Short mmCIF file of C-alpha atoms in Angstrom, two decimals:
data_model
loop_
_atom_site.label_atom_id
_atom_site.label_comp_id
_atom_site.label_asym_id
_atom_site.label_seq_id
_atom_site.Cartn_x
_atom_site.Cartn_y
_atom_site.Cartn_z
CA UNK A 1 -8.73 -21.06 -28.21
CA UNK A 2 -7.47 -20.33 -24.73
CA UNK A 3 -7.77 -22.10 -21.63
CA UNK A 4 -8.80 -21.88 -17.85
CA UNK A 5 -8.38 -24.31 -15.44
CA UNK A 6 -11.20 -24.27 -12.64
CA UNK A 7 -11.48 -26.36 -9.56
CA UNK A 8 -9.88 -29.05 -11.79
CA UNK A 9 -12.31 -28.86 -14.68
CA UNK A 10 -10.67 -27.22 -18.34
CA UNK A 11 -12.58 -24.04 -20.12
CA UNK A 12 -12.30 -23.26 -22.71
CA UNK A 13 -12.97 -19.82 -24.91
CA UNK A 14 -12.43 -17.65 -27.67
CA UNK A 15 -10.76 -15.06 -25.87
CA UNK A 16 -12.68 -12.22 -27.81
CA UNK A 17 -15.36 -9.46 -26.92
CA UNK A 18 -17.89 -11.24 -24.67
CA UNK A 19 -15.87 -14.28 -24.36
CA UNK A 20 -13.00 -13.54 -22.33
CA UNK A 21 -11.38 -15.19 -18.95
CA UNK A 22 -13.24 -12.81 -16.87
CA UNK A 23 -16.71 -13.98 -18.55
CA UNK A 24 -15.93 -17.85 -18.07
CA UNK A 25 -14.46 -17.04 -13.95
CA UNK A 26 -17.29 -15.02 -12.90
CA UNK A 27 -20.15 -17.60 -14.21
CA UNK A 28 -18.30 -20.06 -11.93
CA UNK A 29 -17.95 -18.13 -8.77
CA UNK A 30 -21.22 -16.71 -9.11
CA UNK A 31 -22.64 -21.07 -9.29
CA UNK A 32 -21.11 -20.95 -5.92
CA UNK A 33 -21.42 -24.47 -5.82
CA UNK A 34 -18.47 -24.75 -3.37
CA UNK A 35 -16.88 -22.48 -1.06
CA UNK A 36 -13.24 -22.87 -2.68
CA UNK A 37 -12.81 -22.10 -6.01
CA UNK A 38 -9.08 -22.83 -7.47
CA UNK A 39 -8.54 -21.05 -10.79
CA UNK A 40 -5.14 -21.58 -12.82
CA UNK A 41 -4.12 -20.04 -16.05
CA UNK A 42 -2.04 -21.52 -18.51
CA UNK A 43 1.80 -20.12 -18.74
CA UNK A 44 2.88 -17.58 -20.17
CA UNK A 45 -0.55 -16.92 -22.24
CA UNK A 46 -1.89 -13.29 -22.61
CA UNK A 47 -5.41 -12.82 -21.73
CA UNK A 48 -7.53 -9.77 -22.67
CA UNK A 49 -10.47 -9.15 -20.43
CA UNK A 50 -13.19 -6.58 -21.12
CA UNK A 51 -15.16 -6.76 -17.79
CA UNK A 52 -13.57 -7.00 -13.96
CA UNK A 53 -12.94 -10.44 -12.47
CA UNK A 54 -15.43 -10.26 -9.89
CA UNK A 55 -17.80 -12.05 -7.43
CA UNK A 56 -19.94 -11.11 -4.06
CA UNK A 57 -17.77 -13.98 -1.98
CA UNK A 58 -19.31 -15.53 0.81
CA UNK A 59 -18.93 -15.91 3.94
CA UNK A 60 -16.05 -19.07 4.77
CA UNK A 61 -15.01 -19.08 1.04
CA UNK A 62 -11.71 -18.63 -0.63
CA UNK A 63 -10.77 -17.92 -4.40
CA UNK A 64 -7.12 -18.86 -5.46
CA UNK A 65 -5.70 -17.20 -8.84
CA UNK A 66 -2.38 -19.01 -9.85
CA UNK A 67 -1.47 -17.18 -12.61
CA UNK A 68 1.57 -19.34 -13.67
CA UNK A 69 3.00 -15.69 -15.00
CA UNK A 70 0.24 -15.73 -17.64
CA UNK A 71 -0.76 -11.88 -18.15
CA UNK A 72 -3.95 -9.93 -18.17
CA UNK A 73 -4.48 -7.01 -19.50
CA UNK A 74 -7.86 -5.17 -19.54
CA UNK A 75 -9.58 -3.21 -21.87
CA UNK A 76 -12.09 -1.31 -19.75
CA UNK A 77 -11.15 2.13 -20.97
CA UNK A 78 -9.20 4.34 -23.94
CA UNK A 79 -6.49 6.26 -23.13
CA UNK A 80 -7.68 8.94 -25.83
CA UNK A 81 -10.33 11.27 -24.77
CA UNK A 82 -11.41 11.98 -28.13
CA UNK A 83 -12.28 8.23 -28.77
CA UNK A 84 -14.32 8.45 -26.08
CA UNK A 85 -18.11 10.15 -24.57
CA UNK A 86 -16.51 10.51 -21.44
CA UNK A 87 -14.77 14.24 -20.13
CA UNK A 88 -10.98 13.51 -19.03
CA UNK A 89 -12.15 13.64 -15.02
CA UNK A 90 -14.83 10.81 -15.52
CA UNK A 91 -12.32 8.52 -17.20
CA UNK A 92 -9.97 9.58 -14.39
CA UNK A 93 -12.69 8.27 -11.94
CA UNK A 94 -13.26 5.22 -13.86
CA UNK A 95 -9.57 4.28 -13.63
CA UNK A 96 -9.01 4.84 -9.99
CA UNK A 97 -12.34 2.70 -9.47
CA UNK A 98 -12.17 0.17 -11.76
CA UNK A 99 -9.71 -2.93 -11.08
CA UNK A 100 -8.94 -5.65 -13.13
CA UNK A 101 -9.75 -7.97 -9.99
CA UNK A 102 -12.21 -6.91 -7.54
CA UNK A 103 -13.88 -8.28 -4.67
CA UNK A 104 -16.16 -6.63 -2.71
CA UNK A 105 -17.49 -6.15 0.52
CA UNK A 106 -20.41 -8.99 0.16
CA UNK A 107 -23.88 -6.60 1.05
CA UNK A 108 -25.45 -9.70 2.47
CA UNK A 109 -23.02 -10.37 5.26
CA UNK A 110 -22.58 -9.13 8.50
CA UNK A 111 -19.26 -6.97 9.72
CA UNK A 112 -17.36 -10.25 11.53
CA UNK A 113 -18.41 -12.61 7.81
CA UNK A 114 -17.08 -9.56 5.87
CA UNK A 115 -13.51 -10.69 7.14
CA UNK A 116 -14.07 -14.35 6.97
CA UNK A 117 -13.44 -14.92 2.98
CA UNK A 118 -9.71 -15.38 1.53
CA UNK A 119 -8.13 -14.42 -1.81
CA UNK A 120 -5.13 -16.02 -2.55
CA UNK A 121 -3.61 -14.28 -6.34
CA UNK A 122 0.32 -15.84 -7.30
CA UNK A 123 2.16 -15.28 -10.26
CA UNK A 124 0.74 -13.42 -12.51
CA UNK A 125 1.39 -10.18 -14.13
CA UNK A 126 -1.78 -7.37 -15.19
CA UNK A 127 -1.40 -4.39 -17.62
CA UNK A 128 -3.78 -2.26 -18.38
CA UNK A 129 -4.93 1.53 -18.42
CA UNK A 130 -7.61 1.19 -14.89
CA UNK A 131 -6.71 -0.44 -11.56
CA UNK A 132 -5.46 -3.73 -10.73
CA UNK A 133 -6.75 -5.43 -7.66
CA UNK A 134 -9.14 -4.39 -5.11
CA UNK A 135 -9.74 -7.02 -2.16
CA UNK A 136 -12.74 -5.67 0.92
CA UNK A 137 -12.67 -7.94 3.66
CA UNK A 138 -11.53 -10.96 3.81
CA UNK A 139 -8.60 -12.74 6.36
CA UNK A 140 -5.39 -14.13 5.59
CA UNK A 141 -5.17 -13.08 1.67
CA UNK A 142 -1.72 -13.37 0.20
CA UNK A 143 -0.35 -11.43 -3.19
CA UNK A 144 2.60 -13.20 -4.01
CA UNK A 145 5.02 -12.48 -7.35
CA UNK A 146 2.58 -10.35 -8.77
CA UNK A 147 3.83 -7.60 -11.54
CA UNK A 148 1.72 -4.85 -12.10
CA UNK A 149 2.74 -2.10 -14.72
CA UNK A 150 1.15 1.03 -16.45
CA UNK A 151 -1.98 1.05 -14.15
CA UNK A 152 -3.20 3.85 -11.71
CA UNK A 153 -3.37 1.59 -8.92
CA UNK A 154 -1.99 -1.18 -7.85
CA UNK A 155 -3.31 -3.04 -4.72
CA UNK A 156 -6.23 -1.47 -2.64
CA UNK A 157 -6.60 -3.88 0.52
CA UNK A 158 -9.94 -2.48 2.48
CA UNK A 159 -10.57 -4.13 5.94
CA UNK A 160 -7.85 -7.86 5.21
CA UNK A 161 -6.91 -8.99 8.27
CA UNK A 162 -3.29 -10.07 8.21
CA UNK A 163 -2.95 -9.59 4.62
CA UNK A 164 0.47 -10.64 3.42
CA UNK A 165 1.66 -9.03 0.03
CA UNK A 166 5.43 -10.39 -0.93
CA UNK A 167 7.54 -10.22 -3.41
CA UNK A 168 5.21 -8.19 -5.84
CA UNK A 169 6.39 -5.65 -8.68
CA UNK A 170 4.58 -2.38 -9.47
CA UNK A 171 4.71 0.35 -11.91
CA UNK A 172 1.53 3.02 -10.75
CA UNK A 173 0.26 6.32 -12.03
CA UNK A 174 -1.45 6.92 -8.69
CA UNK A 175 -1.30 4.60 -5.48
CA UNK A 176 0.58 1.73 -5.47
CA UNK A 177 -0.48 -0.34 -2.57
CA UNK A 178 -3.15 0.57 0.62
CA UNK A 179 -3.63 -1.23 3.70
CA UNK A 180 -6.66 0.41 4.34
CA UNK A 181 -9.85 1.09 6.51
CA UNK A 182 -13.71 0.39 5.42
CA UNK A 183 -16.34 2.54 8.23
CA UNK A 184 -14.80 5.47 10.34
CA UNK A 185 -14.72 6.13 14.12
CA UNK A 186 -15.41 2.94 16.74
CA UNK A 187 -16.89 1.41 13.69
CA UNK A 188 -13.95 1.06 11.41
CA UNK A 189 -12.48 -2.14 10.12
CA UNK A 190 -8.85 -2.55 9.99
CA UNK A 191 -6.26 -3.93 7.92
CA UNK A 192 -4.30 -5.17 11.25
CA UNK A 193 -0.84 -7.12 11.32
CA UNK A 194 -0.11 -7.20 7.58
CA UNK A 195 2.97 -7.39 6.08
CA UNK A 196 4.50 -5.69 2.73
CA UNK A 197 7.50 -7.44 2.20
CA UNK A 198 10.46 -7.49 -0.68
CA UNK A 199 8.25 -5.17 -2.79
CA UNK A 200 9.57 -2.77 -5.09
CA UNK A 201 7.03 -0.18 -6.53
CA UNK A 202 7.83 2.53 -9.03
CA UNK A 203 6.08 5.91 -9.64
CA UNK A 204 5.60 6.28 -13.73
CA UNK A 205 5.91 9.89 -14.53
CA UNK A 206 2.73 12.01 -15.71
CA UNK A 207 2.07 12.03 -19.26
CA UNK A 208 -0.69 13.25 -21.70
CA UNK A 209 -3.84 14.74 -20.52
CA UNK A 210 -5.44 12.01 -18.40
CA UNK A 211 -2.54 11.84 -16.17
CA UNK A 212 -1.40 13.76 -12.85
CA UNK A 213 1.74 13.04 -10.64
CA UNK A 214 1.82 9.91 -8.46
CA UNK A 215 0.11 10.29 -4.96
CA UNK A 216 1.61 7.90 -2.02
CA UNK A 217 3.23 4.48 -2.98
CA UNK A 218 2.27 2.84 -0.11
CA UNK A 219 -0.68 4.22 2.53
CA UNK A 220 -1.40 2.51 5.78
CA UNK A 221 -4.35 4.08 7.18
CA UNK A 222 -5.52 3.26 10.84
CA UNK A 223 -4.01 -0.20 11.05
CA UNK A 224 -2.21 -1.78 14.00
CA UNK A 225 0.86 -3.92 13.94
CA UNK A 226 1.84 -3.23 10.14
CA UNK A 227 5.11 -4.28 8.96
CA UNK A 228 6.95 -3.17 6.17
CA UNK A 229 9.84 -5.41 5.20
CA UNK A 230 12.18 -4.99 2.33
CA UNK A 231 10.64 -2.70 0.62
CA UNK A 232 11.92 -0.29 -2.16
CA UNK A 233 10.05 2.76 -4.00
CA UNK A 234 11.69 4.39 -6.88
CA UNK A 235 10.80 6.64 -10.12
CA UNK A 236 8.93 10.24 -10.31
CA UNK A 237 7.71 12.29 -8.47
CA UNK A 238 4.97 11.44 -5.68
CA UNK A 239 3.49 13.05 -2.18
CA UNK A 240 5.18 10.40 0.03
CA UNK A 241 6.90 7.09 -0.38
CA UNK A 242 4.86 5.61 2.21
CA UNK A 243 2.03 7.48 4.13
CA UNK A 244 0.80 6.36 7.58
CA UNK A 245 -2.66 7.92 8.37
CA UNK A 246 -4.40 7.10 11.68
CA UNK A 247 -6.98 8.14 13.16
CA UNK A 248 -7.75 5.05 15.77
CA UNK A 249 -6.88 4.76 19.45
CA UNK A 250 -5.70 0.76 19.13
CA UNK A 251 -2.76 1.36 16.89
CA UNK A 252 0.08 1.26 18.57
CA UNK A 253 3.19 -0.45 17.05
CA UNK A 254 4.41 -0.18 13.13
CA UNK A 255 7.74 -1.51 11.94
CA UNK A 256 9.60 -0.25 9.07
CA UNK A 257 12.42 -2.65 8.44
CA UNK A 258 15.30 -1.85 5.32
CA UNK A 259 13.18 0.15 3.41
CA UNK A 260 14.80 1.87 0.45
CA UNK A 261 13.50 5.92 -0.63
CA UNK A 262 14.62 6.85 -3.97
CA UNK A 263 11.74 8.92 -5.79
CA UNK A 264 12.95 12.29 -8.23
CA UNK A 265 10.98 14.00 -5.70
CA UNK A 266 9.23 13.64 -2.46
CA UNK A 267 6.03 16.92 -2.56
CA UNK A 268 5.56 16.08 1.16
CA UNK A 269 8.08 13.21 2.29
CA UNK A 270 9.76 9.98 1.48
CA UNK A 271 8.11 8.80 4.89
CA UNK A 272 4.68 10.76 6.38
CA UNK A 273 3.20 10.01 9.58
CA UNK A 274 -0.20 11.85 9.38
CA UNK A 275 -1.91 10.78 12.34
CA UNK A 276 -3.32 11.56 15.77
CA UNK A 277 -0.56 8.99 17.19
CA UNK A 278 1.58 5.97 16.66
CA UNK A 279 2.59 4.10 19.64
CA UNK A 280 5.68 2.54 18.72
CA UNK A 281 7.12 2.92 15.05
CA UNK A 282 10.74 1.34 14.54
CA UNK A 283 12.42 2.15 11.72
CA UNK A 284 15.35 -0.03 10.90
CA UNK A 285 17.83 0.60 7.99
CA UNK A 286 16.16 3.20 6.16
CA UNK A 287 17.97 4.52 2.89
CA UNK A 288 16.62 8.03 1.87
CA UNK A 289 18.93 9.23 -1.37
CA UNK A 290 18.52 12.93 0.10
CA UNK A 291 17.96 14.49 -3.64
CA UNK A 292 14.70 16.58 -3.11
CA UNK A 293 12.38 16.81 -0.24
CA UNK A 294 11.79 15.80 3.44
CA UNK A 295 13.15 12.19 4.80
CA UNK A 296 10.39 11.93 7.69
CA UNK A 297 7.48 14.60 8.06
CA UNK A 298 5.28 13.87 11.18
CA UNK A 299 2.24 15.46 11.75
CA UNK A 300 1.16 14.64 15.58
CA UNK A 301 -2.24 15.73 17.22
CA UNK A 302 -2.61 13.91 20.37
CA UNK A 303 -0.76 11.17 22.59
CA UNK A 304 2.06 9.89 22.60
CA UNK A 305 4.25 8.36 20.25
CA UNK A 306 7.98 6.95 20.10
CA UNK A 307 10.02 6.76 17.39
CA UNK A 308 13.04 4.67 17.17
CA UNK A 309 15.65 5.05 14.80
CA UNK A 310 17.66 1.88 14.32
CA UNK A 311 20.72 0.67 12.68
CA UNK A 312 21.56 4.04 10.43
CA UNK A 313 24.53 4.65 8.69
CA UNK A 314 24.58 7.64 6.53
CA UNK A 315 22.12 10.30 7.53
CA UNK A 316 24.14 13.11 5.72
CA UNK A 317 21.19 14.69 3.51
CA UNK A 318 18.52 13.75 5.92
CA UNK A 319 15.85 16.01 7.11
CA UNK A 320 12.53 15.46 9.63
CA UNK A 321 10.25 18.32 9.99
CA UNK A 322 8.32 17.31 13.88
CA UNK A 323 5.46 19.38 13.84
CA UNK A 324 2.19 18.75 16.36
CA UNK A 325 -1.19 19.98 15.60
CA UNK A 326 -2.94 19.31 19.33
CA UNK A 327 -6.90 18.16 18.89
CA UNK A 328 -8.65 20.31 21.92
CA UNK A 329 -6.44 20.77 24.86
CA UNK A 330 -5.05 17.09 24.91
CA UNK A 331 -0.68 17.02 24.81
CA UNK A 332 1.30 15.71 22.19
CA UNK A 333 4.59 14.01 23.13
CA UNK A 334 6.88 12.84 21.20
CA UNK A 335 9.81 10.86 21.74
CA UNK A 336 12.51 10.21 19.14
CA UNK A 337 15.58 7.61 20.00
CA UNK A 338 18.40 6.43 17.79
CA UNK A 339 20.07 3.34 18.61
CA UNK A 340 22.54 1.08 17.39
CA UNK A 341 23.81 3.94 15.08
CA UNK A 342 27.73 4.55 13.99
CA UNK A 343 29.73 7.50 15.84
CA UNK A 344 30.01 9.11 12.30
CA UNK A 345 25.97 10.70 13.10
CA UNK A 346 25.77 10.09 16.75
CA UNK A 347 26.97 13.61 17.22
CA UNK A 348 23.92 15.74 18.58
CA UNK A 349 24.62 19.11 16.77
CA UNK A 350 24.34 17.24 13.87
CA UNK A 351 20.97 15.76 14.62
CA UNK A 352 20.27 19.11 15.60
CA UNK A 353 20.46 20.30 11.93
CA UNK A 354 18.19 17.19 10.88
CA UNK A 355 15.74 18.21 12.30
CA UNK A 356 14.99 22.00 10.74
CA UNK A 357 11.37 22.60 12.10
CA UNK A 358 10.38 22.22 15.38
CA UNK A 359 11.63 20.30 18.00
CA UNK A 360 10.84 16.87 19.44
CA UNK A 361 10.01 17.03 23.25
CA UNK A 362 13.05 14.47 24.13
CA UNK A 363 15.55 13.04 22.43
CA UNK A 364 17.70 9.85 22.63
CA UNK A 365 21.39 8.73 21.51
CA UNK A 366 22.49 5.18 21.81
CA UNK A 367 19.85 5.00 24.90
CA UNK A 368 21.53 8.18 26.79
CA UNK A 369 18.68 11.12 26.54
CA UNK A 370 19.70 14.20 25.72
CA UNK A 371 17.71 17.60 24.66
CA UNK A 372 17.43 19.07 21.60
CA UNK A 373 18.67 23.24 22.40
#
């Protein structure tokens, strides 16, 4: 028998077919009897799950998943297209869209209630062959020392207001993490100031037939006042280390803080700004090994933007491809400024080469502007 501790009262269940920790969690939240529900798993214990931990929270309610580095693994799909009905692109559907722990949006709130629920998920590790958590809308969630490995993706925050995910592990096959958007135009909801901090996620390489290279490893899409702390992203081959698309007027300020680029292979960049504009982006201490691809790619179409380039030491293999693609007749400016860096690659013939596409429109060195010829 294994056990689940919720909101103080002991479960427990077979752990077989029909009888799994999902089963006995989702009678419980689905009571709603209360608006906080604390679950805690026993240590160290492996649980298999054959359905999604899920619930339709409400509004002013809060689930906490203390996993005391107990590990669950689902069993939604096979690996083996021959075992299954399914043609290779429907189970490649059902992976990206099916997560081991899912919450979402509630149909029966408003916008503003969508935001007010919290998830709170610590120490606990999931394996499986789908996704692994999906959170839409909720405020103040926190991912803490959570390991994710062999899954397609990893965490897929829609609309989670200052979301904080921290020292969290992940092994993908397709997006690690996304700070992302639910709606479009004026009424889009945000993922605004979030943090990603002391993360390390690693691309697992393509094999067999259900599997394609690794997308982005982390995407921030259209939200304000992001920061990315002490973050690393390693293994294969993927489109960009971390992707920043935007297509809303109140972004204005992202911070990129001692970030670490090693992938075999960046298809587009280790860092890809893929917006209309940015406001503000800092990037402080960035490591890019240099091996294959672009450092920074940015792909401007309106406004303004500054970039700031802090703290740099070795910028040897480096390159940034600026390019704008204007929306109507509106400008693009951009300004790029490097500060605080070493007179080793303060030189500006040698910036010059970094840059091998087109130009920026002005160009700073240790806060004296110069032009690039």
């Amino acid at each position: 028998m294994k056990k689940v501790t919720i909101n103080g009262v002991i479960h427990e269940f077979t752990g077989e077919l029909g009888d799994c920790l999902a089963t006995i969690i989702n009678e419980e939240l689905n009571k709603k009897e209360t608006n906080i529900y604390a679950i805690t798993l026993e240590g160290g214990v492996i649980y298999n799950i054959y359905t999604p931990i899920t619930s339709l929270m409400d509004a002013q309610s809060e689930v906490i998943i203390i996993g005391n580095h107990a590990t669950i693994i689902d069993n939604f799909l096979p690996y083996n297209v021959p075992s299954s009905s399914l043609t290779i692109d429907e189970i490649y559907d059902y992976q990206n869209n099916s997560y081991a722990i899912d919450f979402p949006l509630n149909p029966d709130l408003g916008l503003t209630e969508q935001a007010d629920k919290r998830v709170v998920i610590k120490n606990l590790n999931i394996k499986g062959n789908c996704s692994a958590i999906r959170i839409q809308g909720s405020y103040a969630t926190i991912i803490e020392d959570v390991t994710i490995y062999d899954m397609k993706n990893g965490i897929d925050i829609e609309f989670g207001l200052q979301t904080i995910i921290n020292k969290c592990r992940i092994h993908y096959r397709s997006t690690a993490i996304k700070l992302g958007i639910i709606g479009n135009d004026y009424n889009r909801t945000q993922s605004n100031v979030s943090e990603v901090t002391n993360t390390r996620i690693y691309a697992l390489a393509a094999t067999g037939n259900l599997q394609k290279d690794c997308e982005n490893g982390l995407v921030i899409e259209s939200s304000n006042l992001v920061k990315v702390e002490g973050f690393i992203t390693e293994g294969s081959t993927v489109e960009s280390g971390i992707k920043v698309l935007n297509e809303a007027s109140t972004v204005q300020n992202i911070e990129f803080k001692r970030c670490h680029f090693e992938n075999s292979l960046y298809n587009v960049a280790a860092l890809h700004f893929d917006a209309m504009w940015l406001g503000d982006v800092v990037i402080d201490q960035m490591y890019y090994s240099g091996v294959n691809g672009l450092a920074i790619k940015s792909d401007l179409r309106q406004g303004y933007t500054s970039v700031t380039l802090r703290n740099m030491g070795w910028i040897g293999k480096w390159k940034i491809d600026q390019k704008t693609k204007p929306n109507s007749n509106m400008a693009v400016t951009t300004w790029w400024r490097v500060d605080s860096i070493n007179n080793q690659v303060a030189d500006l013939q040698k910036w010059n080469k970094i840059f091998y596409s087109a130009k920026p429109y002005y160009f700073y060195i240790n806060s004296s502007r110069k032009y690039i010829l």
